């Protein structure tokens, strides 16, 4: 029988989202040696310079990147059961989470990625290294539940293909170590968990029209946004979870009463629960997120992500009406 990832939470992640390769990326972007460590012959291409540096650092584990904490904790759901009861439970398959590297790195540089994962005890065995070609096309064969990458074009392509995806901000603050037995994830609402229907009303007609619209439709569930499938998968993982690891989720939204009701009723209609809900009425999200201490935060607006990234690991979900101007600018 061929191997299968059926029934697992599959996270696809780029090497630069998982590990801190910012110095190496500087060499790739500029083709210039880094602190005289790299000695290049004249005319060497930038990708060759990058590959040479990665080879020189093959035995040097890369530092953890922005999404490292999220990946490490999710993989902990695969740890051996604590008791005979857990081991015998049909609801607890031994392999519940699969993490796969999808990287624009060349295959040779990929060796350092796998070695770094092994150094930190991350059970990552699968990967695709495309040497600059878009790797997102392998998301469908993987049945990926999430794709994290620093490349915005790959994230947009993944979202268009129906895969929850976010552009990782590589200079984000790193996750707190205060909750080693909890995977903490925070989501924006509109255009992330929910469709951008309400956000379109807000941007076109203003706050009062938005509140009136949401009050009149309080009992009508919002359509699904791009990250609903991930929240569903996380809930399944939580329900099948272990006594050692759990998931804690938060809805962190600029909505406020009376627009809170439609958001909550939508989650109820989906039979999905979140542990916390913050209706901030336009207050800056960053300091609230700092107190929640998520392993990752997802938002569709770059301004929110910029501010949040000062406090917590953050990613931009390039979907919805807030991202339309940028999308149109990139259209040939």
C-alpha atoms as one frame of an Amber mdcrd trajectory, in Angstrom:
protein
   0.000   0.000   0.000   1.361   3.469  -0.861   1.835   5.982   1.944  -1.108
   8.268   2.607  -1.674  11.550   4.446  -5.421  10.983   4.662  -6.954  12.136
   7.917  -3.909  14.157   8.965  -3.533  17.886   9.459  -1.056  18.766   6.689
   1.007  21.930   7.031   3.154  22.954   4.059   5.805  25.521   4.895   8.674
  27.267   3.165  12.176  26.929   4.591  12.394  30.667   5.312   9.130  30.590
   7.271  10.342  27.706   9.431  13.961  28.811   9.877  15.745  32.146  10.077
  17.475  32.333   6.709  17.517  36.132   6.497  21.318  36.343   6.219  21.346
  33.687   3.520  18.498  35.434   1.728  20.559  38.627   1.702  23.210  36.768
  -0.272  20.562  35.448  -2.668  19.053  38.903  -3.209  22.358  40.717  -3.693
  24.844  38.038  -4.751  27.338  39.678  -2.406  29.476  37.813   0.140  28.361
  37.971   3.756  30.954  39.223   6.266  33.749  37.801   4.103  32.549  34.304
   5.012  31.764  33.446   1.415  34.452  33.611  -1.241  32.997  33.770  -4.750
  34.648  33.616  -8.101  33.845  36.545 -10.428  30.605  36.102 -12.341  29.038
  33.553  -9.988  25.240  33.759 -10.131  23.244  34.771  -7.073  21.549  31.395
  -6.674  24.945  29.711  -6.851  26.248  32.067  -4.166  23.287  31.200  -1.985
  23.791  27.477  -2.521  27.488  27.745  -1.752  26.779  29.554   1.525  24.196
  26.954   2.546  26.710  24.191   1.851  29.372  25.961   3.889  26.854  26.123
   6.746  25.597  22.576   6.302  26.695  21.561   9.785  25.408  24.798  11.349
  21.730  24.435  12.351  19.650  27.372  11.221  18.036  29.469  13.933  14.291
  29.000  14.511  12.117  31.162  12.294   8.742  32.826  12.749   6.598  29.705
  12.357   8.976  27.376  14.227   6.951  27.346  17.457   3.709  26.605  15.610
   5.270  23.678  13.749   7.028  22.247  16.798   3.851  22.261  18.872   1.672
  20.806  16.131   4.148  17.969  15.619   3.919  17.241  19.346   0.441  15.834
  18.669   2.277  12.868  17.132   4.153  12.024  20.324   3.755   8.548  21.768
   0.611   8.129  23.905   0.998   8.471  27.655  -1.160   5.510  28.587  -2.422
   2.168  27.329  -5.890   3.722  27.023  -4.572   6.393  24.665  -2.635   3.824
  22.658  -5.744   1.663  22.241  -8.104   4.503  21.355  -9.314   4.344  17.711
  -9.845   8.115  17.863  -6.102   8.662  18.306  -4.132   7.673  15.195  -0.435
   7.843  15.948   0.245  10.256  13.083  -2.100  13.227  13.301   0.034  16.043
  11.886   2.308  16.079   8.844   4.634  18.987   8.087   6.086  19.203   4.569
   8.711  21.657   3.323   7.676  23.419   0.094  10.587  25.620  -0.817  12.020
  27.657  -3.664  15.422  26.488  -2.423  17.465  24.284  -4.689  17.631  20.591
  -3.715  21.239  20.873  -2.478  20.365  23.749  -0.129  17.445  21.641   1.030
  19.903  19.375   2.810  20.526  22.096   5.395  16.783  22.506   5.916  16.351
  18.824   6.749  19.490  18.779   8.886  18.255  21.782  10.848  14.900  20.101
  11.411  16.670  16.976  12.679  18.817  19.084  15.018  15.696  20.456  16.729
  13.942  17.092  16.843  11.308  18.068  14.281   9.979  14.941  12.591   9.881
  16.405   9.070  10.633  13.868   6.349   8.933  15.184   3.224   9.800  18.170
   1.099   9.841  19.605  -2.401  12.640  21.970  -3.443  11.982  23.766  -6.717
  15.013  26.044  -7.314  13.028  29.206  -7.787   9.926  27.717  -9.413   6.588
  28.253  -7.628   6.126  25.336  -5.205   2.457  25.985  -4.405   1.312  23.633
  -7.185   2.199  20.676  -4.939  -0.340  21.727  -2.312  -3.218  19.863  -3.933
  -1.477  16.436  -4.060  -0.651  16.961  -0.389  -4.244  17.907   0.515  -2.631
  20.686   2.555  -4.659  22.371   5.287  -2.263  25.316   5.538   0.547  26.873
   3.507   3.004  29.328   5.070   5.500  31.129   2.858   7.391  34.404   2.668
   6.570  34.670  -1.070   3.402  36.695  -1.564   2.836  35.437  -5.113   2.852
  31.817  -3.906   0.423  32.685  -1.107  -1.995  34.358  -3.516  -1.829  31.403
  -5.884  -2.497  28.997  -3.019  -5.498  31.019  -1.831  -6.851  31.069  -5.390
  -6.519  27.271  -5.408  -8.593  27.034  -2.230  -5.774  26.340   0.245  -5.565
  28.434   3.458  -2.324  30.370   3.067  -0.493  33.314   4.582   2.603  35.346
   3.862   4.863  35.005   6.889   6.544  38.195   8.060  10.078  36.880   8.700
  11.020  39.715  11.058   8.023  39.145  13.323   8.492  38.746  17.051   9.008
  35.133  18.041   6.385  33.173  19.968   6.307  33.125  23.745   7.570  29.990
  25.473   5.007  30.357  28.272   2.560  27.737  26.930   4.556  24.628  25.943
   1.485  22.367  25.951  -0.844  24.615  23.963  -0.905  25.520  20.293  -2.267
  29.059  20.370  -3.604  30.502  17.110  -5.409  33.821  16.603  -7.552  34.662
  13.582  -9.051  37.829  12.223 -12.679  37.425  11.201 -13.774  39.109   7.986
 -11.885  37.915   4.872 -10.043  35.321   6.990 -12.482  33.042   8.831 -15.493
  34.664   7.173 -16.089  36.026   3.683 -15.390  39.698   2.992 -19.116  40.505
   2.528 -19.332  42.741   5.596 -15.917  44.296   4.997 -17.083  45.396   1.547
 -20.041  47.199   3.122 -17.750  48.881   5.649 -15.273  50.082   3.045 -17.954
  51.304   0.645 -20.414  52.873   3.084 -18.734  53.332   6.457 -19.170  52.143
  10.018 -22.841  52.995  10.551 -23.894  51.195   7.380 -21.751  48.230   8.371
 -23.355  47.998  11.809 -26.862  48.324  10.363 -26.076  45.664   7.768 -24.772
  43.234  10.374 -27.639  43.927  12.781 -30.216  43.214  10.066 -28.446  39.974
   9.113 -27.507  38.850  12.628 -29.207  35.462  12.216 -27.893  34.888   8.667
 -24.530  33.078   8.753 -21.659  34.637   6.888 -20.182  32.701   4.018 -16.923
  30.889   4.683 -13.625  32.683   4.363 -10.354  31.081   3.248  -9.373  29.906
   6.752 -12.580  28.171   7.767 -11.179  24.779   6.594  -8.112  25.245   8.800
 -10.228  26.102  11.847 -12.316  22.986  11.194  -9.182  20.838  10.919  -7.810
  22.297  14.143 -11.055  21.518  15.927 -10.893  17.901  14.730  -7.317  17.687
  15.973  -8.342  19.165  19.315 -11.199  16.703  19.721  -8.861  13.800  18.996
  -6.090  15.379  21.039  -3.866  14.020  23.730  -3.610  14.708  27.428  -0.297
  16.477  26.763  -1.214  18.892  23.972  -4.227  21.025  23.277  -5.225  23.832
  20.901  -6.441  27.247  21.999  -7.964  29.542  19.386  -8.988  33.195  19.443
 -11.081  35.371  17.153  -9.486  38.846  17.196 -11.594  41.274  15.223 -12.220
  44.983  14.773 -15.943  44.249  15.058 -17.853  45.415  18.136 -21.428  45.075
  19.361 -23.900  44.807  17.680 -21.794  43.251  14.870 -20.462  40.629  17.260
 -23.640  38.572  17.102 -23.427  37.631  13.445 -19.837  36.478  13.812 -20.651
  34.307  16.814 -23.813  32.902  15.253 -21.829  32.015  12.143 -19.380  29.959
  14.208 -22.312  28.304  15.982 -23.911  27.459  12.629 -20.635  25.850  11.558
 -20.502  23.926  14.852 -17.085  25.433  15.519 -15.960  26.768  18.872 -13.227
  29.283  19.638 -11.775  29.667  23.107 -11.601  33.445  23.113 -13.239  36.226
  21.128 -12.013  39.810  21.191 -14.332  42.433  19.687 -12.046  45.453  19.712
 -14.100  48.059  17.867 -11.115  49.359  15.944  -8.573  49.294  18.784  -5.080
  48.223  17.777  -4.803  44.446  17.970  -1.102  44.167  18.750  -1.177  44.637
  22.521  -4.157  42.302  22.929  -2.315  39.675  20.905   0.760  40.197  23.041
  -1.310  39.193  26.062  -2.883  36.188  24.316   0.592  35.027  23.225  -0.293
  33.100  20.059   2.084  30.901  18.149   0.680  32.587  15.050  -1.797  35.317
  14.068  -3.581  35.595  10.694  -5.057  38.828   9.302  -5.993  40.084   5.846
  -4.915  43.719   6.328  -1.227  44.537   6.080  -1.557  47.399   8.558  -2.839
  45.012  11.214  -0.140  42.463  10.406   2.600  45.108  10.552   1.461  46.205
  14.008   0.877  42.675  15.312   4.258  41.454  14.087   5.942  43.726  16.636
   4.462  41.507  19.348   3.700  38.041  17.935   4.419  35.797  14.919   2.171
  37.104  12.161   1.101  36.416   8.607  -0.816  38.224   5.874  -3.818  36.487
   4.314  -3.872  38.147   0.892  -7.591  37.770   0.239 -10.709  39.884   0.270
 -11.552  43.432  -0.697  -8.714  44.977   1.344  -6.227  43.323  -0.987  -7.961
  44.136  -4.263  -5.911  47.287  -5.088  -2.656  45.355  -4.751  -4.027  42.487
  -6.802  -5.139  44.825  -9.562  -1.720  46.515  -9.651  -0.101  43.143 -10.309
  -2.478  42.263 -13.128  -0.658  42.461 -16.497
